[in-house]
Amino acid sequence: MSSTFDTVANIIAETCDIPRDTITPDSHAIDDLGIDSLDFLDIAFAIDKAFGIKLPLEQWTQEVNDGKATTEQYFVLKNLCARIDELVAAKAA
Amino acid sequence: MRPEVFKMIDRVVSIDPSLDKIHCQGLVPQESSIFDGHFPGHPIMPGVLLIEAMAQTTGWLILARNRFEKMPFLATVKEGKLRTFVVPGQNLDLYSEILHEGSGFVVARTQGLIEGKLICNAELTFRVLPWPEGKMKAVVLKVAEHVNFPLTDFANA
């Protein structure tokens, strides 16, 4: 069974045509991989489907805009994967 | 339908109680300034307006789902296919089905048919955003009345 990171990295590689071997847990989706908000909708769609969750993008965006969170908290892939794991666990609970 | 002012839908025929599907119709008019250029002496509905018709169909469904709390804006057109010419006098049946509703976006599969024959289809993604400042919401609600959108069922007061 592949890890959350492997699944997310494969989605990003396929969706955005980014070489898989350049995507690491420390990659920032926006700053390092150059993913824009429109491409991120495709990624969110694929992640939602793959994990059976709904990434709270609106909430995250609001928190970043309000200065209550940094983009690193949600868009560095290891952090994104941790959020996904939390959402999956919450759904299973 | 008045394609020259982007009024692509004549009426909302039905919205499934699941809020996952919608059926709309639009009659391609005999006369429109669109056809002055597209094309002189050989009027054909521009493909971009068929995409627009499918987008508006999906838009009404998204508005029904969120009860006009937010506005859908077309963001992505995937696998858009324009399979045959559409000419004045033809009646378009437009269908859309929700594939996924995420946080702030919706993905839908949509298609247009004439007399039961598939003539266009696409997968569309919409950003769903707060209404802009100004009168856009009021205008959209007014249009909703004109296209027989069931406001009493699917809109907050």
Coordinates of N, CA and C in Angstrom, one line a residue:
Chain A
M1 N 0.8 -1.2 0.0 CA 0.0 0.0 0.0 C 0.9 1.2 0.0
S2 N 0.6 2.2 -0.9 CA 1.5 3.3 -1.0 C 1.2 4.3 0.1
S3 N 2.2 5.1 0.5 CA 2.0 6.1 1.5 C 1.2 7.3 1.0
T4 N 0.8 8.1 2.0 CA 0.0 9.3 1.6 C 0.9 10.2 0.7
F5 N 2.2 10.3 1.1 CA 3.1 11.1 0.2 C 3.2 10.6 -1.2
D6 N 3.4 9.3 -1.3 CA 3.5 8.7 -2.7 C 2.3 9.0 -3.5
T7 N 1.1 8.8 -2.9 CA -0.1 9.1 -3.6 C -0.2 10.5 -4.1
V8 N 0.1 11.4 -3.1 CA 0.0 12.9 -3.4 C 1.0 13.3 -4.5
A9 N 2.3 12.8 -4.3 CA 3.3 13.1 -5.3 C 3.0 12.6 -6.7
N10 N 2.4 11.4 -6.7 CA 2.0 10.9 -8.0 C 0.9 11.7 -8.7
I11 N 0.0 12.2 -7.8 CA -1.1 13.0 -8.3 C -0.5 14.3 -8.9
I12 N 0.4 14.9 -8.1 CA 1.0 16.2 -8.6 C 1.8 16.0 -9.9
A13 N 2.5 14.9 -9.9 CA 3.3 14.7 -11.1 C 2.5 14.5 -12.3
E14 N 1.4 13.8 -12.2 CA 0.5 13.5 -13.3 C -0.3 14.7 -13.7
T15 N -0.8 15.4 -12.7 CA -1.7 16.5 -12.9 C -1.0 17.7 -13.5
C16 N 0.2 18.0 -13.0 CA 0.9 19.2 -13.4 C 2.1 18.9 -14.3
D17 N 2.3 17.7 -14.7 CA 3.4 17.3 -15.6 C 4.7 17.7 -15.0
I18 N 4.9 17.4 -13.7 CA 6.2 17.7 -13.0 C 6.9 16.4 -12.8
P19 N 8.2 16.3 -13.1 CA 8.9 15.0 -12.9 C 8.8 14.5 -11.5
R20 N 8.4 13.3 -11.4 CA 8.1 12.7 -10.1 C 9.3 12.8 -9.1
D21 N 10.5 12.6 -9.7 CA 11.7 12.6 -8.8 C 12.1 14.0 -8.3
T22 N 11.4 15.0 -8.8 CA 11.7 16.3 -8.2 C 10.8 16.7 -7.1
I23 N 9.8 15.9 -6.8 CA 8.8 16.2 -5.8 C 9.2 15.4 -4.5
T24 N 9.5 16.2 -3.4 CA 9.9 15.6 -2.2 C 9.0 16.1 -1.0
P25 N 9.1 15.4 0.1 CA 8.2 15.8 1.2 C 8.4 17.3 1.6
D26 N 9.6 17.8 1.4 CA 9.9 19.2 1.7 C 9.5 20.2 0.6
S27 N 9.0 19.7 -0.5 CA 8.7 20.6 -1.6 C 7.5 21.5 -1.2
H28 N 7.6 22.8 -1.5 CA 6.4 23.7 -1.3 C 5.7 23.7 -2.6
A29 N 4.4 23.3 -2.6 CA 3.6 23.2 -3.8 C 3.7 24.4 -4.7
I30 N 3.6 25.6 -4.0 CA 3.5 26.8 -4.7 C 4.9 27.4 -5.1
D31 N 5.8 27.5 -4.0 CA 7.0 28.2 -4.2 C 8.1 27.3 -4.9
D32 N 8.1 26.0 -4.6 CA 9.1 25.1 -5.2 C 8.6 24.5 -6.5
L33 N 7.3 24.1 -6.5 CA 6.9 23.3 -7.7 C 6.1 24.2 -8.7
G34 N 5.8 25.4 -8.3 CA 5.2 26.4 -9.2 C 3.8 26.1 -9.5
I35 N 3.1 25.4 -8.6 CA 1.7 25.1 -8.9 C 0.8 26.3 -8.6
D36 N 0.0 26.7 -9.5 CA -0.9 27.8 -9.3 C -2.2 27.4 -8.7
S37 N -3.1 28.3 -8.4 CA -4.3 28.0 -7.7 C -5.2 27.2 -8.6
L38 N -5.2 27.4 -9.9 CA -6.1 26.6 -10.8 C -5.6 25.2 -10.9
D39 N -4.3 25.0 -11.0 CA -3.8 23.6 -11.0 C -4.1 22.9 -9.7
F40 N -4.1 23.7 -8.6 CA -4.3 23.1 -7.3 C -5.7 22.6 -7.2
L41 N -6.7 23.2 -7.9 CA -8.0 22.7 -7.9 C -8.0 21.3 -8.5
D42 N -7.3 21.0 -9.5 CA -7.2 19.7 -10.1 C -6.6 18.7 -9.1
I43 N -5.6 19.2 -8.4 CA -4.9 18.3 -7.4 C -5.9 18.0 -6.3
A44 N -6.6 19.1 -5.8 CA -7.5 18.9 -4.7 C -8.6 17.9 -5.1
F45 N -9.1 18.0 -6.3 CA -10.1 17.1 -6.9 C -9.6 15.6 -6.8
A46 N -8.3 15.4 -7.3 CA -7.8 14.1 -7.3 C -7.5 13.6 -5.8
I47 N -7.1 14.5 -5.0 CA -6.8 14.1 -3.6 C -8.1 13.7 -2.9
D48 N -9.1 14.6 -3.1 CA -10.5 14.3 -2.5 C -10.9 12.9 -2.9
K49 N -10.8 12.6 -4.2 CA -11.3 11.3 -4.7 C -10.4 10.2 -4.2
A50 N -9.1 10.3 -4.2 CA -8.2 9.3 -3.8 C -8.4 8.9 -2.3
F51 N -8.7 9.9 -1.5 CA -8.7 9.6 0.0 C -10.2 9.7 0.5
G52 N -11.1 10.0 -0.3 CA -12.5 10.1 0.2 C -12.7 11.2 1.2
I53 N -12.0 12.3 1.0 CA -12.1 13.5 1.9 C -12.5 14.7 1.1
K54 N -12.5 15.8 1.9 CA -12.7 17.1 1.2 C -11.7 18.1 1.9
L55 N -10.7 18.3 1.1 CA -9.7 19.3 1.6 C -10.3 20.6 1.9
P56 N -10.1 21.2 3.1 CA -10.8 22.5 3.4 C -10.1 23.7 2.8
L57 N -10.0 23.7 1.5 CA -9.2 24.8 0.9 C -9.7 26.2 1.2
E58 N -11.0 26.4 1.3 CA -11.5 27.7 1.6 C -11.0 28.2 3.0
Q59 N -11.1 27.2 4.0 CA -10.7 27.5 5.3 C -9.2 27.8 5.4
W60 N -8.4 27.0 4.7 CA -7.0 27.2 4.7 C -6.6 28.6 4.1
T61 N -7.3 28.9 3.0 CA -7.0 30.2 2.3 C -7.3 31.3 3.2
Q62 N -8.5 31.2 3.9 CA -8.9 32.3 4.8 C -7.9 32.5 5.9
E63 N -7.4 31.4 6.4 CA -6.4 31.4 7.5 C -5.1 32.1 7.1
V64 N -4.7 31.7 5.9 CA -3.5 32.4 5.4 C -3.7 33.8 5.1
N65 N -4.8 34.2 4.5 CA -5.1 35.6 4.2 C -5.3 36.4 5.5
D66 N -5.8 35.8 6.6 CA -5.9 36.5 7.8 C -4.7 36.5 8.7
G67 N -3.6 35.9 8.2 CA -2.3 35.8 8.9 C -2.3 34.8 10.1
K68 N -3.3 34.0 10.1 CA -3.4 33.0 11.2 C -2.6 31.7 10.9
A69 N -2.2 31.6 9.6 CA -1.4 30.4 9.2 C -0.5 30.8 8.1
T70 N 0.5 30.0 7.9 CA 1.4 30.3 6.8 C 1.1 29.3 5.7
T71 N 1.5 29.6 4.4 CA 1.3 28.7 3.3 C 2.1 27.4 3.6
E72 N 3.2 27.5 4.3 CA 4.0 26.3 4.6 C 3.2 25.3 5.4
Q73 N 2.4 25.7 6.2 CA 1.6 24.8 7.1 C 0.7 23.9 6.2
Y74 N 0.3 24.4 5.1 CA -0.7 23.6 4.3 C -0.1 23.1 2.9
F75 N 0.9 23.8 2.4 CA 1.4 23.6 1.1 C 2.8 23.0 1.0
V76 N 3.5 22.9 2.1 CA 4.7 22.0 2.0 C 4.1 20.6 2.1
L77 N 4.6 19.7 1.2 CA 3.9 18.4 1.0 C 3.9 17.5 2.2
K78 N 4.9 17.5 3.1 CA 4.8 16.7 4.3 C 3.7 17.2 5.2
N79 N 3.5 18.5 5.2 CA 2.5 19.1 6.1 C 1.1 18.8 5.4
L80 N 1.0 18.9 4.1 CA -0.2 18.6 3.4 C -0.6 17.2 3.7
C81 N 0.4 16.3 3.6 CA 0.1 14.9 3.8 C -0.4 14.6 5.3
A82 N 0.2 15.3 6.2 CA -0.2 15.2 7.6 C -1.7 15.6 7.8
R83 N -2.0 16.7 7.1 CA -3.4 17.2 7.1 C -4.4 16.1 6.5
I84 N -3.9 15.6 5.4 CA -4.7 14.5 4.7 C -4.9 13.4 5.7
D85 N -3.9 12.9 6.3 CA -4.0 11.8 7.3 C -4.9 12.1 8.4
E86 N -4.9 13.4 8.9 CA -5.8 13.8 9.9 C -7.3 13.7 9.4
L87 N -7.5 14.2 8.2 CA -8.9 14.2 7.7 C -9.4 12.8 7.5
V88 N -8.5 11.9 7.0 CA -8.8 10.5 6.8 C -9.2 9.9 8.2
A89 N -8.4 10.1 9.2 CA -8.6 9.6 10.5 C -9.9 10.1 11.1
A90 N -10.1 11.4 10.9 CA -11.4 12.0 11.4 C -12.6 11.4 10.7
K91 N -12.5 11.1 9.5 CA -13.6 10.5 8.8 C -13.9 9.1 9.3
A92 N -12.8 8.3 9.6 CA -12.9 6.9 10.0 C -13.4 6.8 11.4
A93 N -13.2 7.9 12.2 CA -13.6 7.9 13.7 C -15.1 7.8 13.9
Chain B
M1 N -33.1 31.8 -26.6 CA -31.7 32.0 -26.4 C -31.3 33.4 -27.1
R2 N -30.5 34.1 -26.5 CA -30.0 35.4 -27.1 C -28.4 35.3 -27.0
P3 N -27.8 34.6 -27.9 CA -26.4 34.4 -27.8 C -25.6 35.7 -27.8
E4 N -26.1 36.7 -28.5 CA -25.3 37.9 -28.6 C -25.2 38.6 -27.2
V5 N -26.0 38.3 -26.2 CA -25.8 38.8 -24.9 C -25.6 37.7 -23.9
F6 N -25.2 36.5 -24.4 CA -24.8 35.4 -23.5 C -26.0 34.8 -22.8
K7 N -27.2 35.0 -23.2 CA -28.3 34.4 -22.6 C -28.5 33.0 -23.4
M8 N -27.9 32.0 -22.9 CA -27.8 30.7 -23.6 C -29.0 29.8 -23.2
I9 N -29.6 30.0 -22.1 CA -30.6 29.1 -21.5 C -32.0 29.8 -21.6
D10 N -32.9 29.1 -22.2 CA -34.3 29.6 -22.2 C -35.0 29.2 -21.0
R11 N -34.8 27.9 -20.6 CA -35.5 27.5 -19.4 C -34.8 26.3 -18.7
V12 N -35.0 26.3 -17.4 CA -34.6 25.2 -16.6 C -35.7 24.2 -16.6
V13 N -35.5 23.0 -17.2 CA -36.6 22.0 -17.3 C -36.8 21.3 -16.0
S14 N -35.7 20.8 -15.5 CA -35.8 20.1 -14.2 C -34.5 20.1 -13.5
I15 N -34.6 20.0 -12.2 CA -33.4 19.8 -11.3 C -33.7 18.5 -10.5
D16 N -32.8 17.6 -10.5 CA -33.0 16.3 -9.8 C -33.1 16.6 -8.3
P17 N -34.0 16.0 -7.6 CA -34.0 16.2 -6.1 C -32.7 15.9 -5.4
S18 N -31.9 15.1 -6.0 CA -30.5 14.8 -5.4 C -29.6 16.0 -5.5
L19 N -30.0 17.0 -6.4 CA -29.2 18.2 -6.7 C -27.9 17.8 -7.4
D20 N -27.9 16.6 -8.0 CA -26.7 16.2 -8.8 C -26.9 16.4 -10.3
K21 N -28.1 16.6 -10.7 CA -28.4 16.7 -12.2 C -29.3 17.8 -12.5
I22 N -29.1 18.3 -13.7 CA -30.0 19.4 -14.2 C -30.3 19.2 -15.7
H23 N -31.4 19.6 -16.2 CA -31.8 19.6 -17.6 C -32.3 21.0 -17.9
C24 N -31.6 21.7 -18.9 CA -32.0 23.0 -19.4 C -32.3 22.9 -20.9
Q25 N -32.9 23.9 -21.5 CA -33.1 24.0 -22.9 C -32.8 25.4 -23.4
G26 N -32.3 25.4 -24.7 CA -32.1 26.7 -25.3 C -32.4 26.5 -26.8
L27 N -33.2 27.4 -27.4 CA -33.5 27.4 -28.8 C -32.6 28.3 -29.5
V28 N -31.8 27.8 -30.4 CA -30.9 28.7 -31.2 C -31.7 29.6 -32.1
P29 N -31.6 30.9 -32.0 CA -32.5 31.8 -32.7 C -32.2 31.8 -34.2
Q30 N -33.3 32.2 -35.0 CA -33.0 32.3 -36.4 C -32.2 33.5 -36.7
E31 N -32.3 34.6 -35.9 CA -31.6 35.8 -36.1 C -30.7 36.1 -34.9
S32 N -29.5 36.5 -35.1 CA -28.6 37.0 -34.0 C -27.4 37.7 -34.7
S33 N -27.0 38.7 -34.0 CA -25.8 39.4 -34.6 C -24.6 38.5 -34.6
I34 N -24.6 37.5 -33.7 CA -23.5 36.5 -33.7 C -23.2 35.9 -35.1
F35 N -24.4 35.7 -35.8 CA -24.2 35.1 -37.1 C -23.8 36.0 -38.2
D36 N -23.7 37.3 -37.9 CA -23.2 38.3 -38.9 C -21.7 37.9 -39.3
G37 N -21.0 37.4 -38.3 CA -19.6 37.1 -38.5 C -19.3 35.6 -38.5
H38 N -20.3 34.8 -38.0 CA -20.0 33.4 -37.7 C -21.1 32.6 -38.3
F39 N -21.2 32.4 -39.6 CA -20.3 33.0 -40.6 C -21.3 33.7 -41.7
P40 N -20.8 34.7 -42.3 CA -21.7 35.4 -43.3 C -22.3 34.4 -44.3
G41 N -23.6 34.3 -44.3 CA -24.3 33.4 -45.3 C -24.3 32.0 -44.9
H42 N -23.6 31.7 -43.8 CA -23.5 30.3 -43.3 C -23.5 30.2 -41.8
P43 N -24.7 30.6 -41.2 CA -24.7 30.7 -39.7 C -24.5 29.4 -39.0
I44 N -23.6 29.4 -38.0 CA -23.3 28.3 -37.2 C -23.0 28.8 -35.8
M45 N -23.6 28.1 -34.8 CA -23.3 28.5 -33.4 C -21.9 28.3 -33.1
P46 N -21.2 29.4 -32.6 CA -19.8 29.3 -32.2 C -19.6 28.2 -31.2
G47 N -18.6 27.4 -31.3 CA -18.3 26.4 -30.3 C -18.1 26.9 -28.9
V48 N -17.5 28.1 -28.8 CA -17.3 28.7 -27.5 C -18.6 29.0 -26.8
L49 N -19.7 29.2 -27.6 CA -21.0 29.5 -27.0 C -21.7 28.2 -26.6
L50 N -21.4 27.1 -27.3 CA -21.9 25.8 -26.8 C -21.2 25.5 -25.5
I51 N -19.9 25.8 -25.4 CA -19.3 25.6 -24.0 C -20.0 26.5 -23.0
E52 N -20.3 27.7 -23.4 CA -20.9 28.6 -22.5 C -22.3 28.1 -22.1
A53 N -23.0 27.6 -23.0 CA -24.4 27.0 -22.7 C -24.2 25.9 -21.7
M54 N -23.3 25.0 -21.9 CA -23.1 23.9 -20.9 C -22.6 24.5 -19.6
A55 N -21.8 25.6 -19.6 CA -21.4 26.1 -18.3 C -22.5 26.8 -17.6
Q56 N -23.4 27.5 -18.4 CA -24.6 28.1 -17.7 C -25.5 27.1 -17.1
T57 N -25.7 26.0 -17.8 CA -26.5 24.9 -17.3 C -25.9 24.4 -16.0
T58 N -24.6 24.2 -16.0 CA -24.0 23.7 -14.7 C -24.1 24.8 -13.7
G59 N -24.0 26.0 -14.1 CA -24.0 27.1 -13.1 C -25.4 27.1 -12.4
W60 N -26.5 26.9 -13.1 CA -27.8 26.9 -12.4 C -27.8 25.8 -11.4
L61 N -27.2 24.7 -11.7 CA -27.2 23.5 -10.8 C -26.4 23.8 -9.5
I62 N -25.3 24.5 -9.7 CA -24.4 24.8 -8.6 C -25.2 25.9 -7.7
L63 N -25.8 26.8 -8.3 CA -26.6 27.8 -7.6 C -27.7 27.1 -6.8
A64 N -28.3 26.1 -7.4 CA -29.4 25.4 -6.7 C -28.8 24.7 -5.4
R65 N -27.6 24.1 -5.6 CA -27.0 23.4 -4.5 C -26.6 24.3 -3.4
N66 N -26.1 25.5 -3.7 CA -25.7 26.4 -2.6 C -26.8 27.5 -2.3
R67 N -27.9 27.3 -2.9 CA -29.1 28.2 -2.6 C -28.7 29.7 -2.9
F68 N -27.9 29.9 -3.9 CA -27.6 31.3 -4.3 C -26.7 32.0 -3.3
E69 N -26.0 31.2 -2.4 CA -25.2 31.8 -1.4 C -23.8 32.2 -2.0
K70 N -23.4 31.5 -3.1 CA -22.1 31.9 -3.8 C -22.3 31.7 -5.3
M71 N -21.4 32.3 -6.0 CA -21.5 32.4 -7.4 C -20.4 31.5 -8.1
P72 N -20.8 30.6 -9.0 CA -19.9 29.8 -9.7 C -19.2 30.5 -10.9
F73 N -17.9 30.4 -11.0 CA -17.2 31.0 -12.2 C -16.5 29.9 -12.9
L74 N -16.6 29.8 -14.2 CA -16.0 28.8 -15.0 C -14.5 28.9 -14.9
A75 N -13.8 27.8 -14.6 CA -12.3 27.9 -14.4 C -11.6 27.0 -15.3
T76 N -12.2 25.8 -15.6 CA -11.5 24.8 -16.5 C -12.4 24.1 -17.4
V77 N -12.0 24.0 -18.6 CA -12.8 23.2 -19.6 C -11.9 22.0 -20.0
K78 N -12.3 20.8 -19.7 CA -11.5 19.6 -20.1 C -12.3 18.8 -21.1
E79 N -11.6 18.2 -22.0 CA -12.2 17.2 -22.9 C -13.4 17.8 -23.6
G80 N -13.3 19.1 -23.9 CA -14.4 19.7 -24.6 C -14.5 19.2 -26.1
K81 N -15.6 18.7 -26.4 CA -15.8 18.2 -27.8 C -17.1 18.8 -28.4
L82 N -16.9 19.3 -29.6 CA -17.9 19.9 -30.4 C -18.1 19.0 -31.6
R83 N -19.2 18.2 -31.6 CA -19.2 17.1 -32.4 C -19.8 17.3 -33.8
T84 N -20.7 18.3 -33.8 CA -21.3 18.6 -35.1 C -21.8 20.1 -35.1
F85 N -22.1 20.6 -36.3 CA -22.6 22.0 -36.4 C -23.9 22.1 -35.7
V86 N -24.1 23.3 -35.1 CA -25.4 23.7 -34.6 C -25.9 24.9 -35.3
V87 N -27.1 24.9 -35.8 CA -27.5 26.0 -36.7 C -28.8 26.6 -36.2
P88 N -29.2 27.8 -36.7 CA -30.4 28.5 -36.2 C -31.6 27.6 -36.3
G89 N -32.5 27.7 -35.3 CA -33.7 26.9 -35.3 C -33.6 25.6 -34.5
Q90 N -32.4 25.2 -34.2 CA -32.3 23.9 -33.4 C -32.4 24.1 -31.9
N91 N -33.0 23.1 -31.3 CA -33.3 23.2 -29.9 C -32.3 22.4 -29.1
L92 N -31.5 23.0 -28.2 CA -30.5 22.3 -27.5 C -31.1 21.8 -26.2
D93 N -30.9 20.5 -25.9 CA -31.1 20.0 -24.6 C -29.8 19.9 -23.9
L94 N -29.7 20.5 -22.7 CA -28.4 20.6 -22.0 C -28.5 19.9 -20.7
Y95 N -27.6 19.1 -20.4 CA -27.6 18.3 -19.2 C -26.3 18.5 -18.5
S96 N -26.3 18.5 -17.2 CA -25.1 18.5 -16.4 C -25.3 17.6 -15.1
E97 N -24.1 17.0 -14.8 CA -24.1 16.1 -13.6 C -22.9 16.4 -12.8
I98 N -23.1 16.6 -11.5 CA -22.0 16.9 -10.6 C -21.1 15.6 -10.4
L99 N -19.8 15.8 -10.6 CA -18.9 14.8 -10.4 C -18.3 14.9 -9.0
H100 N -18.1 16.1 -8.5 CA -17.5 16.3 -7.2 C -17.7 17.8 -6.8
E101 N -18.0 17.9 -5.5 CA -18.0 19.3 -4.9 C -17.0 19.3 -3.9
G102 N -15.9 20.1 -4.1 CA -14.9 20.3 -3.2 C -15.1 21.6 -2.4
S103 N -14.0 22.0 -1.7 CA -14.1 23.2 -0.9 C -13.8 24.4 -1.8
G104 N -14.8 25.1 -2.2 CA -14.7 26.2 -3.1 C -14.6 25.9 -4.6
F105 N -14.9 24.7 -4.9 CA -14.9 24.3 -6.4 C -15.8 23.2 -6.6
V106 N -16.3 23.1 -7.9 CA -17.2 22.0 -8.3 C -16.7 21.5 -9.7
V107 N -16.8 20.2 -9.8 CA -16.4 19.6 -11.1 C -17.7 18.9 -11.6
A108 N -18.0 19.1 -12.9 CA -19.2 18.5 -13.5 C -19.0 18.0 -14.9
R109 N -19.8 17.0 -15.2 CA -19.8 16.5 -16.6 C -21.0 17.0 -17.2
T110 N -20.9 17.6 -18.4 CA -22.0 18.2 -19.1 C -22.1 17.9 -20.6
Q111 N -23.3 18.0 -21.1 CA -23.4 17.6 -22.5 C -24.6 18.3 -23.1
G112 N -24.6 18.5 -24.4 CA -25.7 19.1 -25.2 C -26.2 18.1 -26.2
L113 N -27.5 18.0 -26.4 CA -28.1 17.1 -27.4 C -29.1 17.9 -28.2
I114 N -29.2 17.4 -29.5 CA -30.3 17.9 -30.3 C -31.1 16.7 -30.8
E115 N -32.3 16.7 -30.5 CA -33.2 15.6 -30.9 C -32.6 14.2 -30.4
G116 N -32.0 14.3 -29.2 CA -31.4 13.0 -28.6 C -30.0 12.7 -29.1
K117 N -29.5 13.5 -30.0 CA -28.2 13.1 -30.5 C -27.1 14.0 -29.8
L118 N -26.1 13.4 -29.3 CA -25.0 14.1 -28.6 C -24.3 15.0 -29.6
I119 N -24.2 16.3 -29.2 CA -23.5 17.2 -30.2 C -22.3 18.0 -29.5
C120 N -22.3 18.0 -28.2 CA -21.2 18.6 -27.5 C -21.1 18.1 -26.1
N121 N -19.9 18.0 -25.5 CA -19.8 17.6 -24.1 C -18.4 18.1 -23.6
A122 N -18.3 18.1 -22.3 CA -17.1 18.6 -21.6 C -17.1 18.3 -20.2
E123 N -16.0 18.3 -19.5 CA -15.9 18.3 -18.1 C -15.5 19.7 -17.7
L124 N -16.3 20.3 -16.8 CA -16.1 21.7 -16.4 C -15.8 21.8 -14.9
T125 N -14.8 22.6 -14.6 CA -14.5 23.0 -13.2 C -14.9 24.4 -12.9
F126 N -15.5 24.7 -11.8 CA -15.9 26.0 -11.4 C -15.3 26.4 -10.1
R127 N -14.8 27.6 -10.0 CA -14.6 28.1 -8.7 C -15.9 28.6 -8.1
V128 N -16.2 28.4 -6.9 CA -17.4 28.9 -6.3 C -17.0 29.9 -5.2
L129 N -17.4 31.2 -5.5 CA -16.8 32.3 -4.7 C -17.9 33.2 -4.1
P130 N -17.6 33.9 -3.1 CA -18.6 34.9 -2.6 C -19.0 35.8 -3.7
W131 N -20.3 36.3 -3.7 CA -20.8 37.2 -4.7 C -19.9 38.5 -4.7
P132 N -19.6 38.9 -5.9 CA -18.8 40.2 -6.0 C -19.7 41.4 -5.4
E133 N -19.0 42.4 -5.1 CA -19.7 43.6 -4.7 C -20.6 44.1 -5.8
G134 N -21.7 44.7 -5.6 CA -22.5 45.3 -6.6 C -23.8 44.5 -6.9
K135 N -24.3 44.5 -8.1 CA -25.6 44.0 -8.3 C -25.6 42.7 -9.0
M136 N -24.5 42.0 -9.1 CA -24.5 40.7 -9.8 C -25.5 39.7 -9.3
K137 N -25.6 39.6 -8.0 CA -26.6 38.6 -7.4 C -28.0 39.0 -7.8
A138 N -28.3 40.2 -7.7 CA -29.7 40.7 -8.1 C -30.0 40.4 -9.6
V139 N -29.0 40.6 -10.4 CA -29.1 40.4 -11.8 C -29.3 38.9 -12.1
V140 N -28.5 38.0 -11.4 CA -28.6 36.6 -11.6 C -30.0 36.1 -11.1
L141 N -30.5 36.6 -10.0 CA -31.8 36.2 -9.5 C -32.9 36.6 -10.5
K142 N -32.7 37.8 -11.2 CA -33.7 38.2 -12.2 C -33.7 37.3 -13.4
V143 N -32.5 36.9 -13.8 CA -32.4 36.0 -14.9 C -33.0 34.6 -14.5
A144 N -32.8 34.2 -13.3 CA -33.4 33.0 -12.8 C -34.9 32.9 -13.0
E145 N -35.5 34.0 -12.7 CA -37.0 34.1 -12.9 C -37.3 33.9 -14.4
H146 N -36.5 34.5 -15.2 CA -36.8 34.4 -16.7 C -36.7 33.0 -17.2
V147 N -35.8 32.2 -16.6 CA -35.5 30.9 -17.2 C -36.3 29.8 -16.4
N148 N -37.3 30.3 -15.6 CA -38.1 29.3 -14.8 C -37.3 28.5 -13.8
F149 N -36.2 29.1 -13.3 CA -35.5 28.4 -12.2 C -36.4 28.4 -11.0
P150 N -36.5 27.2 -10.4 CA -37.5 27.1 -9.2 C -36.9 27.8 -8.0
L151 N -37.0 29.1 -8.0 CA -36.4 29.9 -6.9 C -37.0 29.5 -5.5
T152 N -38.3 29.2 -5.5 CA -38.9 28.9 -4.2 C -38.4 27.6 -3.6
D153 N -37.9 26.7 -4.4 CA -37.3 25.5 -3.9 C -35.8 25.6 -3.6
F154 N -35.1 26.4 -4.3 CA -33.7 26.4 -4.2 C -33.0 27.7 -4.0
A155 N -33.7 28.7 -3.4 CA -33.0 29.9 -3.2 C -33.4 30.4 -1.8
N156 N -32.5 30.9 -1.0 CA -32.8 31.6 0.2 C -33.4 32.9 0.0
A157 N -34.3 33.3 0.8 CA -34.9 34.6 0.7 C -33.9 35.8 0.7

